[in-house]
PDB file of C-alpha atoms in Angstrom:
ATOM      1  CA  UNK Y   1     115.899 154.147  10.946  1.00  0.00           C
ATOM      2  CA  UNK Y   2     118.110 156.063   8.527  1.00  0.00           C
ATOM      3  CA  UNK Y   3     120.998 158.329   9.727  1.00  0.00           C
ATOM      4  CA  UNK Y   4     122.330 161.165   7.975  1.00  0.00           C
ATOM      5  CA  UNK Y   5     120.126 160.844   4.846  1.00  0.00           C
ATOM      6  CA  UNK Y   6     118.000 163.533   4.856  1.00  0.00           C
ATOM      7  CA  UNK Y   7     119.274 165.210   1.701  1.00  0.00           C
ATOM      8  CA  UNK Y   8     118.888 162.132  -0.297  1.00  0.00           C
ATOM      9  CA  UNK Y   9     115.758 161.214   1.255  1.00  0.00           C
ATOM     10  CA  UNK Y  10     114.057 164.690   0.121  1.00  0.00           C
ATOM     11  CA  UNK Y  11     115.968 164.007  -3.585  1.00  0.00           C
ATOM     12  CA  UNK Y  12     114.041 160.779  -3.711  1.00  0.00           C
ATOM     13  CA  UNK Y  13     110.599 162.142  -2.522  1.00  0.00           C
ATOM     14  CA  UNK Y  14     111.172 164.740  -5.111  1.00  0.00           C
ATOM     15  CA  UNK Y  15     111.340 162.342  -7.735  1.00  0.00           C
ATOM     16  CA  UNK Y  16     108.446 160.504  -6.604  1.00  0.00           C
ATOM     17  CA  UNK Y  17     106.333 163.459  -6.271  1.00  0.00           C
ATOM     18  CA  UNK Y  18     107.211 164.512  -9.947  1.00  0.00           C
ATOM     19  CA  UNK Y  19     106.179 160.603 -11.197  1.00  0.00           C
ATOM     20  CA  UNK Y  20     102.840 160.998  -9.262  1.00  0.00           C
ATOM     21  CA  UNK Y  21     102.345 164.388 -10.778  1.00  0.00           C
ATOM     22  CA  UNK Y  22     103.052 162.707 -14.310  1.00  0.00           C
ATOM     23  CA  UNK Y  23     106.567 163.778 -14.773  1.00  0.00           C
ATOM     24  CA  UNK Y  24     108.492 160.632 -14.645  1.00  0.00           C
ATOM     25  CA  UNK Y  25     112.351 159.855 -13.900  1.00  0.00           C
ATOM     26  CA  UNK Y  26     115.132 157.932 -12.883  1.00  0.00           C
ATOM     27  CA  UNK Y  27     118.180 157.969 -10.367  1.00  0.00           C
ATOM     28  CA  UNK Y  28     120.968 155.676  -9.650  1.00  0.00           C
ATOM     29  CA  UNK Y  29     122.163 155.462  -5.900  1.00  0.00           C
ATOM     30  CA  UNK Y  30     126.004 154.611  -5.918  1.00  0.00           C
ATOM     31  CA  UNK Y  31     128.198 154.125  -3.077  1.00  0.00           C
ATOM     32  CA  UNK Y  32     130.864 151.725  -1.824  1.00  0.00           C
ATOM     33  CA  UNK Y  33     129.599 148.220  -0.017  1.00  0.00           C
ATOM     34  CA  UNK Y  34     127.902 148.693   3.176  1.00  0.00           C
ATOM     35  CA  UNK Y  35     127.275 152.441   2.660  1.00  0.00           C
ATOM     36  CA  UNK Y  36     123.390 152.201   2.881  1.00  0.00           C
ATOM     37  CA  UNK Y  37     122.196 151.796  -1.039  1.00  0.00           C
ATOM     38  CA  UNK Y  38     119.784 148.866   0.407  1.00  0.00           C
ATOM     39  CA  UNK Y  39     118.884 150.542   3.440  1.00  0.00           C
ATOM     40  CA  UNK Y  40     117.808 153.655   1.801  1.00  0.00           C
ATOM     41  CA  UNK Y  41     115.843 151.707  -0.729  1.00  0.00           C
ATOM     42  CA  UNK Y  42     114.091 149.705   2.046  1.00  0.00           C
ATOM     43  CA  UNK Y  43     112.826 153.158   3.590  1.00  0.00           C
ATOM     44  CA  UNK Y  44     111.088 154.155  -0.007  1.00  0.00           C
ATOM     45  CA  UNK Y  45     107.611 152.888   0.312  1.00  0.00           C
ATOM     46  CA  UNK Y  46     105.269 156.053  -1.228  1.00  0.00           C
ATOM     47  CA  UNK Y  47     101.705 155.960  -0.779  1.00  0.00           C
ATOM     48  CA  UNK Y  48      99.614 155.002  -3.996  1.00  0.00           C
ATOM     49  CA  UNK Y  49     102.358 153.614  -5.901  1.00  0.00           C
ATOM     50  CA  UNK Y  50     102.658 150.405  -7.390  1.00  0.00           C
ATOM     51  CA  UNK Y  51     105.905 148.979  -6.308  1.00  0.00           C
ATOM     52  CA  UNK Y  52     108.121 146.418  -8.914  1.00  0.00           C
ATOM     53  CA  UNK Y  53     111.328 145.151  -7.321  1.00  0.00           C
ATOM     54  CA  UNK Y  54     114.120 143.500  -8.773  1.00  0.00           C
ATOM     55  CA  UNK Y  55     117.590 142.555  -7.734  1.00  0.00           C
ATOM     56  CA  UNK Y  56     120.613 141.848  -9.649  1.00  0.00           C
ATOM     57  CA  UNK Y  57     122.363 138.550  -8.921  1.00  0.00           C
ATOM     58  CA  UNK Y  58     125.961 137.855 -10.055  1.00  0.00           C
ATOM     59  CA  UNK Y  59     125.393 133.838 -10.801  1.00  0.00           C
ATOM     60  CA  UNK Y  60     122.386 135.179 -13.296  1.00  0.00           C
ATOM     61  CA  UNK Y  61     124.550 137.819 -15.243  1.00  0.00           C
ATOM     62  CA  UNK Y  62     124.828 135.557 -17.888  1.00  0.00           C
ATOM     63  CA  UNK Y  63     121.359 134.967 -18.869  1.00  0.00           C
ATOM     64  CA  UNK Y  64     119.779 137.171 -20.918  1.00  0.00           C
ATOM     65  CA  UNK Y  65     116.668 139.138 -19.491  1.00  0.00           C
ATOM     66  CA  UNK Y  66     117.141 137.122 -16.108  1.00  0.00           C
ATOM     67  CA  UNK Y  67     115.965 140.316 -14.295  1.00  0.00           C
ATOM     68  CA  UNK Y  68     112.712 141.069 -16.125  1.00  0.00           C
ATOM     69  CA  UNK Y  69     110.961 137.721 -14.748  1.00  0.00           C
ATOM     70  CA  UNK Y  70     110.913 138.896 -11.154  1.00  0.00           C
ATOM     71  CA  UNK Y  71     110.065 142.504 -12.177  1.00  0.00           C
ATOM     72  CA  UNK Y  72     107.146 142.042 -14.481  1.00  0.00           C
ATOM     73  CA  UNK Y  73     106.279 138.020 -14.805  1.00  0.00           C
ATOM     74  CA  UNK Y  74     103.352 138.975 -12.699  1.00  0.00           C
ATOM     75  CA  UNK Y  75     101.830 141.460 -15.352  1.00  0.00           C
ATOM     76  CA  UNK Y  76     102.609 139.439 -18.327  1.00  0.00           C
ATOM     77  CA  UNK Y  77      99.000 138.737 -19.046  1.00  0.00           C
ATOM     78  CA  UNK Y  78      98.952 142.680 -19.864  1.00  0.00           C
ATOM     79  CA  UNK Y  79     101.394 142.052 -22.720  1.00  0.00           C
ATOM     80  CA  UNK Y  80      98.446 142.093 -24.971  1.00  0.00           C
ATOM     81  CA  UNK Y  81      97.642 145.447 -24.878  1.00  0.00           C
ATOM     82  CA  UNK Y  82     101.165 146.130 -26.354  1.00  0.00           C
ATOM     83  CA  UNK Y  83     101.765 146.216 -30.032  1.00  0.00           C
ATOM     84  CA  UNK Y  84     102.085 142.534 -31.373  1.00  0.00           C
ATOM     85  CA  UNK Y  85     105.776 142.434 -31.769  1.00  0.00           C
ATOM     86  CA  UNK Y  86     106.742 144.301 -28.804  1.00  0.00           C
ATOM     87  CA  UNK Y  87     104.097 141.662 -26.771  1.00  0.00           C
ATOM     88  CA  UNK Y  88     105.908 139.011 -28.131  1.00  0.00           C
ATOM     89  CA  UNK Y  89     109.337 139.983 -27.483  1.00  0.00           C
ATOM     90  CA  UNK Y  90     108.276 140.672 -23.812  1.00  0.00           C
ATOM     91  CA  UNK Y  91     106.970 137.370 -23.283  1.00  0.00           C
ATOM     92  CA  UNK Y  92     110.296 135.851 -24.925  1.00  0.00           C
ATOM     93  CA  UNK Y  93     112.430 138.185 -22.839  1.00  0.00           C
ATOM     94  CA  UNK Y  94     110.642 137.490 -19.452  1.00  0.00           C
ATOM     95  CA  UNK Y  95     110.361 133.961 -20.364  1.00  0.00           C
ATOM     96  CA  UNK Y  96     113.987 133.851 -21.063  1.00  0.00           C
ATOM     97  CA  UNK Y  97     113.793 132.611 -24.530  1.00  0.00           C
ATOM     98  CA  UNK Y  98     114.524 135.644 -26.309  1.00  0.00           C
ATOM     99  CA  UNK Y  99     114.429 135.361 -30.443  1.00  0.00           C
ATOM    100  CA  UNK Y 100     117.326 137.667 -31.499  1.00  0.00           C
ATOM    101  CA  UNK Y 101     115.101 139.169 -33.989  1.00  0.00           C
ATOM    102  CA  UNK Y 102     113.074 140.513 -31.382  1.00  0.00           C
ATOM    103  CA  UNK Y 103     115.125 141.268 -28.721  1.00  0.00           C
ATOM    104  CA  UNK Y 104     115.665 144.832 -29.411  1.00  0.00           C
ATOM    105  CA  UNK Y 105     112.159 145.399 -29.225  1.00  0.00           C
ATOM    106  CA  UNK Y 106     112.319 144.543 -25.134  1.00  0.00           C
ATOM    107  CA  UNK Y 107     113.221 147.995 -24.438  1.00  0.00           C
ATOM    108  CA  UNK Y 108     110.151 149.508 -25.986  1.00  0.00           C
ATOM    109  CA  UNK Y 109     107.794 146.606 -24.597  1.00  0.00           C
ATOM    110  CA  UNK Y 110     109.193 147.459 -21.170  1.00  0.00           C
ATOM    111  CA  UNK Y 111     108.680 151.091 -21.196  1.00  0.00           C
ATOM    112  CA  UNK Y 112     104.989 150.032 -22.776  1.00  0.00           C
ATOM    113  CA  UNK Y 113     104.023 147.627 -20.023  1.00  0.00           C
ATOM    114  CA  UNK Y 114     105.383 150.114 -17.264  1.00  0.00           C
ATOM    115  CA  UNK Y 115     103.024 152.841 -19.076  1.00  0.00           C
ATOM    116  CA  UNK Y 116     100.225 150.487 -19.027  1.00  0.00           C
ATOM    117  CA  UNK Y 117     100.434 150.025 -15.542  1.00  0.00           C
ATOM    118  CA  UNK Y 118     100.971 153.477 -14.495  1.00  0.00           C
ATOM    119  CA  UNK Y 119      97.761 154.784 -16.348  1.00  0.00           C
ATOM    120  CA  UNK Y 120      96.312 153.056 -13.596  1.00  0.00           C
ATOM    121  CA  UNK Y 121      98.375 154.414 -10.666  1.00  0.00           C
ATOM    122  CA  UNK Y 122     101.875 155.696 -10.145  1.00  0.00           C
ATOM    123  CA  UNK Y 123     104.661 153.322 -10.644  1.00  0.00           C
ATOM    124  CA  UNK Y 124     107.851 152.772  -8.826  1.00  0.00           C
ATOM    125  CA  UNK Y 125     110.454 150.458 -10.274  1.00  0.00           C
ATOM    126  CA  UNK Y 126     113.475 149.676  -7.619  1.00  0.00           C
ATOM    127  CA  UNK Y 127     116.455 147.733  -9.203  1.00  0.00           C
ATOM    128  CA  UNK Y 128     118.849 147.004  -6.217  1.00  0.00           C
ATOM    129  CA  UNK Y 129     122.496 145.721  -7.143  1.00  0.00           C
ATOM    130  CA  UNK Y 130     122.017 146.779 -10.551  1.00  0.00           C
ATOM    131  CA  UNK Y 131     125.679 146.546 -11.446  1.00  0.00           C
ATOM    132  CA  UNK Y 132     125.034 142.519 -11.337  1.00  0.00           C
ATOM    133  CA  UNK Y 133     122.245 142.648 -14.288  1.00  0.00           C
ATOM    134  CA  UNK Y 134     122.905 140.643 -17.150  1.00  0.00           C
ATOM    135  CA  UNK Y 135     123.397 143.047 -19.950  1.00  0.00           C
ATOM    136  CA  UNK Y 136     119.760 142.711 -21.815  1.00  0.00           C
ATOM    137  CA  UNK Y 137     117.945 143.401 -18.440  1.00  0.00           C
ATOM    138  CA  UNK Y 138     120.311 146.529 -18.357  1.00  0.00           C
ATOM    139  CA  UNK Y 139     120.052 147.829 -21.434  1.00  0.00           C
ATOM    140  CA  UNK Y 140     115.971 147.181 -21.622  1.00  0.00           C
ATOM    141  CA  UNK Y 141     115.391 148.921 -18.359  1.00  0.00           C
ATOM    142  CA  UNK Y 142     118.008 152.038 -19.260  1.00  0.00           C
ATOM    143  CA  UNK Y 143     116.033 152.119 -22.326  1.00  0.00           C
ATOM    144  CA  UNK Y 144     112.936 152.676 -20.271  1.00  0.00           C
ATOM    145  CA  UNK Y 145     114.814 155.225 -17.772  1.00  0.00           C
ATOM    146  CA  UNK Y 146     115.768 157.462 -20.069  1.00  0.00           C
ATOM    147  CA  UNK Y 147     111.965 157.843 -21.385  1.00  0.00           C
ATOM    148  CA  UNK Y 148     109.767 158.479 -18.639  1.00  0.00           C
ATOM    149  CA  UNK Y 149     109.161 162.193 -19.002  1.00  0.00           C
ATOM    150  CA  UNK Y 150     105.352 161.906 -19.725  1.00  0.00           C
ATOM    151  CA  UNK Y 151     104.897 158.973 -17.652  1.00  0.00           C
ATOM    152  CA  UNK Y 152     103.825 158.518 -13.896  1.00  0.00           C
ATOM    153  CA  UNK Y 153     106.972 156.360 -13.303  1.00  0.00           C
ATOM    154  CA  UNK Y 154     109.757 156.241 -11.374  1.00  0.00           C
ATOM    155  CA  UNK Y 155     113.170 154.198 -11.328  1.00  0.00           C
ATOM    156  CA  UNK Y 156     115.633 153.837  -8.715  1.00  0.00           C
ATOM    157  CA  UNK Y 157     118.506 151.672  -9.198  1.00  0.00           C
ATOM    158  CA  UNK Y 158     121.272 151.032  -6.823  1.00  0.00           C
ATOM    159  CA  UNK Y 159     124.860 150.209  -7.972  1.00  0.00           C
ATOM    160  CA  UNK Y 160     128.205 149.615  -6.426  1.00  0.00           C
ATOM    161  CA  UNK Y 161     131.429 151.517  -7.107  1.00  0.00           C
ATOM    162  CA  UNK Y 162     133.500 148.886  -8.302  1.00  0.00           C
ATOM    163  CA  UNK Y 163     135.956 146.728  -6.761  1.00  0.00           C
ATOM    164  CA  UNK Y 164     139.243 148.295  -4.848  1.00  0.00           C
ATOM    165  CA  UNK Y 165     142.132 147.161  -6.532  1.00  0.00           C
ATOM    166  CA  UNK Y 166     140.519 146.688 -10.153  1.00  0.00           C
ATOM    167  CA  UNK Y 167     140.180 148.678 -13.313  1.00  0.00           C
ATOM    168  CA  UNK Y 168     137.144 151.037 -12.816  1.00  0.00           C
ATOM    169  CA  UNK Y 169     134.354 150.413 -15.569  1.00  0.00           C
ATOM    170  CA  UNK Y 170     131.876 152.927 -16.508  1.00  0.00           C
ATOM    171  CA  UNK Y 171     129.296 152.691 -13.782  1.00  0.00           C
ATOM    172  CA  UNK Y 172     125.681 151.526 -14.207  1.00  0.00           C
ATOM    173  CA  UNK Y 173     123.791 154.130 -16.078  1.00  0.00           C
ATOM    174  CA  UNK Y 174     126.464 156.535 -17.020  1.00  0.00           C
ATOM    175  CA  UNK Y 175     126.768 155.910 -20.437  1.00  0.00           C
ATOM    176  CA  UNK Y 176     122.927 156.162 -20.597  1.00  0.00           C
ATOM    177  CA  UNK Y 177     122.943 159.704 -18.943  1.00  0.00           C
ATOM    178  CA  UNK Y 178     120.859 158.488 -15.838  1.00  0.00           C
ATOM    179  CA  UNK Y 179     121.320 160.936 -13.049  1.00  0.00           C
ATOM    180  CA  UNK Y 180     123.398 159.516 -10.290  1.00  0.00           C
ATOM    181  CA  UNK Y 181     123.007 160.244  -6.378  1.00  0.00           C
ATOM    182  CA  UNK Y 182     126.321 159.147  -4.616  1.00  0.00           C
ATOM    183  CA  UNK Y 183     126.159 158.063  -1.066  1.00  0.00           C
ATOM    184  CA  UNK Y 184     129.196 159.468   1.139  1.00  0.00           C
ATOM    185  CA  UNK Y 185     130.176 158.378   4.692  1.00  0.00           C
ATOM    186  CA  UNK Y 186     128.152 159.388   7.587  1.00  0.00           C
ATOM    187  CA  UNK Y 187     129.969 162.257   9.218  1.00  0.00           C
ATOM    188  CA  UNK Y 188     130.632 162.080  13.155  1.00  0.00           C
ATOM    189  CA  UNK Y 189     127.441 163.050  14.143  1.00  0.00           C
ATOM    190  CA  UNK Y 190     125.176 160.649  12.264  1.00  0.00           C
ATOM    191  CA  UNK Y 191     127.693 157.890  13.138  1.00  0.00           C
ATOM    192  CA  UNK Y 192     127.492 158.391  16.555  1.00  0.00           C
ATOM    193  CA  UNK Y 193     123.359 158.647  16.256  1.00  0.00           C
ATOM    194  CA  UNK Y 194     123.573 155.301  14.671  1.00  0.00           C
ATOM    195  CA  UNK Y 195     125.909 153.781  17.402  1.00  0.00           C
ATOM    196  CA  UNK Y 196     123.464 155.202  19.796  1.00  0.00           C
ATOM    197  CA  UNK Y 197     120.455 153.351  18.369  1.00  0.00           C
ATOM    198  CA  UNK Y 198     122.139 150.171  18.022  1.00  0.00           C
ATOM    199  CA  UNK Y 199     124.037 150.159  21.165  1.00  0.00           C
ATOM    200  CA  UNK Y 200     122.501 152.269  23.777  1.00  0.00           C
ATOM    201  CA  UNK Y 201     124.477 153.421  26.402  1.00  0.00           C
ATOM    202  CA  UNK Y 202     127.988 153.349  24.885  1.00  0.00           C
ATOM    203  CA  UNK Y 203     130.539 156.083  26.407  1.00  0.00           C
ATOM    204  CA  UNK Y 204     130.976 158.847  24.102  1.00  0.00           C
ATOM    205  CA  UNK Y 205     134.792 158.237  23.314  1.00  0.00           C
ATOM    206  CA  UNK Y 206     133.576 154.589  22.357  1.00  0.00           C
ATOM    207  CA  UNK Y 207     131.308 155.722  20.004  1.00  0.00           C
ATOM    208  CA  UNK Y 208     133.944 158.393  18.583  1.00  0.00           C
ATOM    209  CA  UNK Y 209     136.698 155.557  18.144  1.00  0.00           C
ATOM    210  CA  UNK Y 210     133.954 153.366  16.492  1.00  0.00           C
ATOM    211  CA  UNK Y 211     132.836 155.823  14.092  1.00  0.00           C
ATOM    212  CA  UNK Y 212     136.772 156.870  13.586  1.00  0.00           C
ATOM    213  CA  UNK Y 213     137.380 153.166  12.862  1.00  0.00           C
ATOM    214  CA  UNK Y 214     134.348 152.811  10.554  1.00  0.00           C
ATOM    215  CA  UNK Y 215     135.136 155.639   8.588  1.00  0.00           C
ATOM    216  CA  UNK Y 216     131.576 156.837   8.319  1.00  0.00           C
ATOM    217  CA  UNK Y 217     130.271 153.280   6.708  1.00  0.00           C
ATOM    218  CA  UNK Y 218     127.268 152.237   8.222  1.00  0.00           C
ATOM    219  CA  UNK Y 219     127.919 148.285   7.994  1.00  0.00           C
ATOM    220  CA  UNK Y 220     131.297 148.767   9.484  1.00  0.00           C
ATOM    221  CA  UNK Y 221     129.685 150.914  12.177  1.00  0.00           C
ATOM    222  CA  UNK Y 222     127.322 147.972  12.910  1.00  0.00           C
ATOM    223  CA  UNK Y 223     129.502 145.144  12.942  1.00  0.00           C
ATOM    224  CA  UNK Y 224     132.446 146.776  14.798  1.00  0.00           C
ATOM    225  CA  UNK Y 225     129.313 147.746  17.464  1.00  0.00           C
ATOM    226  CA  UNK Y 226     128.450 144.276  17.425  1.00  0.00           C
ATOM    227  CA  UNK Y 227     131.892 143.009  18.167  1.00  0.00           C
ATOM    228  CA  UNK Y 228     132.522 145.132  21.179  1.00  0.00           C
ATOM    229  CA  UNK Y 229     133.387 143.592  24.406  1.00  0.00           C
ATOM    230  CA  UNK Y 230     131.711 144.298  27.745  1.00  0.00           C
ATOM    231  CA  UNK Y 231     134.834 145.657  28.856  1.00  0.00           C
ATOM    232  CA  UNK Y 232     134.875 148.118  25.639  1.00  0.00           C
ATOM    233  CA  UNK Y 233     131.289 148.964  25.922  1.00  0.00           C
ATOM    234  CA  UNK Y 234     132.013 150.254  29.344  1.00  0.00           C
ATOM    235  CA  UNK Y 235     134.744 152.266  28.080  1.00  0.00           C
ATOM    236  CA  UNK Y 236     137.508 150.724  29.677  1.00  0.00           C
ATOM    237  CA  UNK Y 237     139.609 149.726  26.863  1.00  0.00           C
ATOM    238  CA  UNK Y 238     139.564 151.156  23.300  1.00  0.00           C
ATOM    239  CA  UNK Y 239     137.393 149.275  20.754  1.00  0.00           C
ATOM    240  CA  UNK Y 240     140.481 147.079  19.438  1.00  0.00           C
ATOM    241  CA  UNK Y 241     142.401 146.864  22.482  1.00  0.00           C
ATOM    242  CA  UNK Y 242     143.587 143.460  23.515  1.00  0.00           C
ATOM    243  CA  UNK Y 243     144.152 142.313  26.833  1.00  0.00           C
ATOM    244  CA  UNK Y 244     147.577 141.715  28.115  1.00  0.00           C
ATOM    245  CA  UNK Y 245     146.687 138.498  29.464  1.00  0.00           C
ATOM    246  CA  UNK Y 246     148.012 139.343  32.923  1.00  0.00           C
TER     247      UNK Y 246
END
């Protein structure tokens, strides 16, 4: 169950409703590690949509088009419906054997294949950890994401906010002009509700202390609640208090 994300869920519902009606669009969900980007995606299951999923993997970030095989590989037989040059570019990209002379056609080919699929039923393309995509996959998917206006296609990406202490580079999709949806920390009410669902029976003062320590980060809330000792769960000690040993 999601806590404190009603506004974000409503925005995604609106994106999907628009795509179902033939007005496609895309969004990049951003936020720090543990803030709930993947959890939000896991709760997106629109009825009647063909859902395609891909994951950005750091170890594959130097392999051109590495993300396209899990996303589009099962539908590669439909590439024959595309213009010949695009079809060949897509096959090469998905099979990770791109020809430089045709690589620039990968974006139009991705869009063409998604549009062909969407002619039968609406398509939702979900890409988690998009900031870890290889550059070629990112370029092809963003090319498609900018051109969904007349298609029954929605694309949802998640991307991290960068690494603390390192210079911030442009975030995924910013240069492409894809709308962004930042996930903020949970407020105290939502944080306490999450703790109640995860660790029923925690005294109010313990829930508030854990919520304060976690700073509204759902992953931190889960980890801190799991680490509580029986004494802490009973409210006899603060969440991080240490026994004196006496």
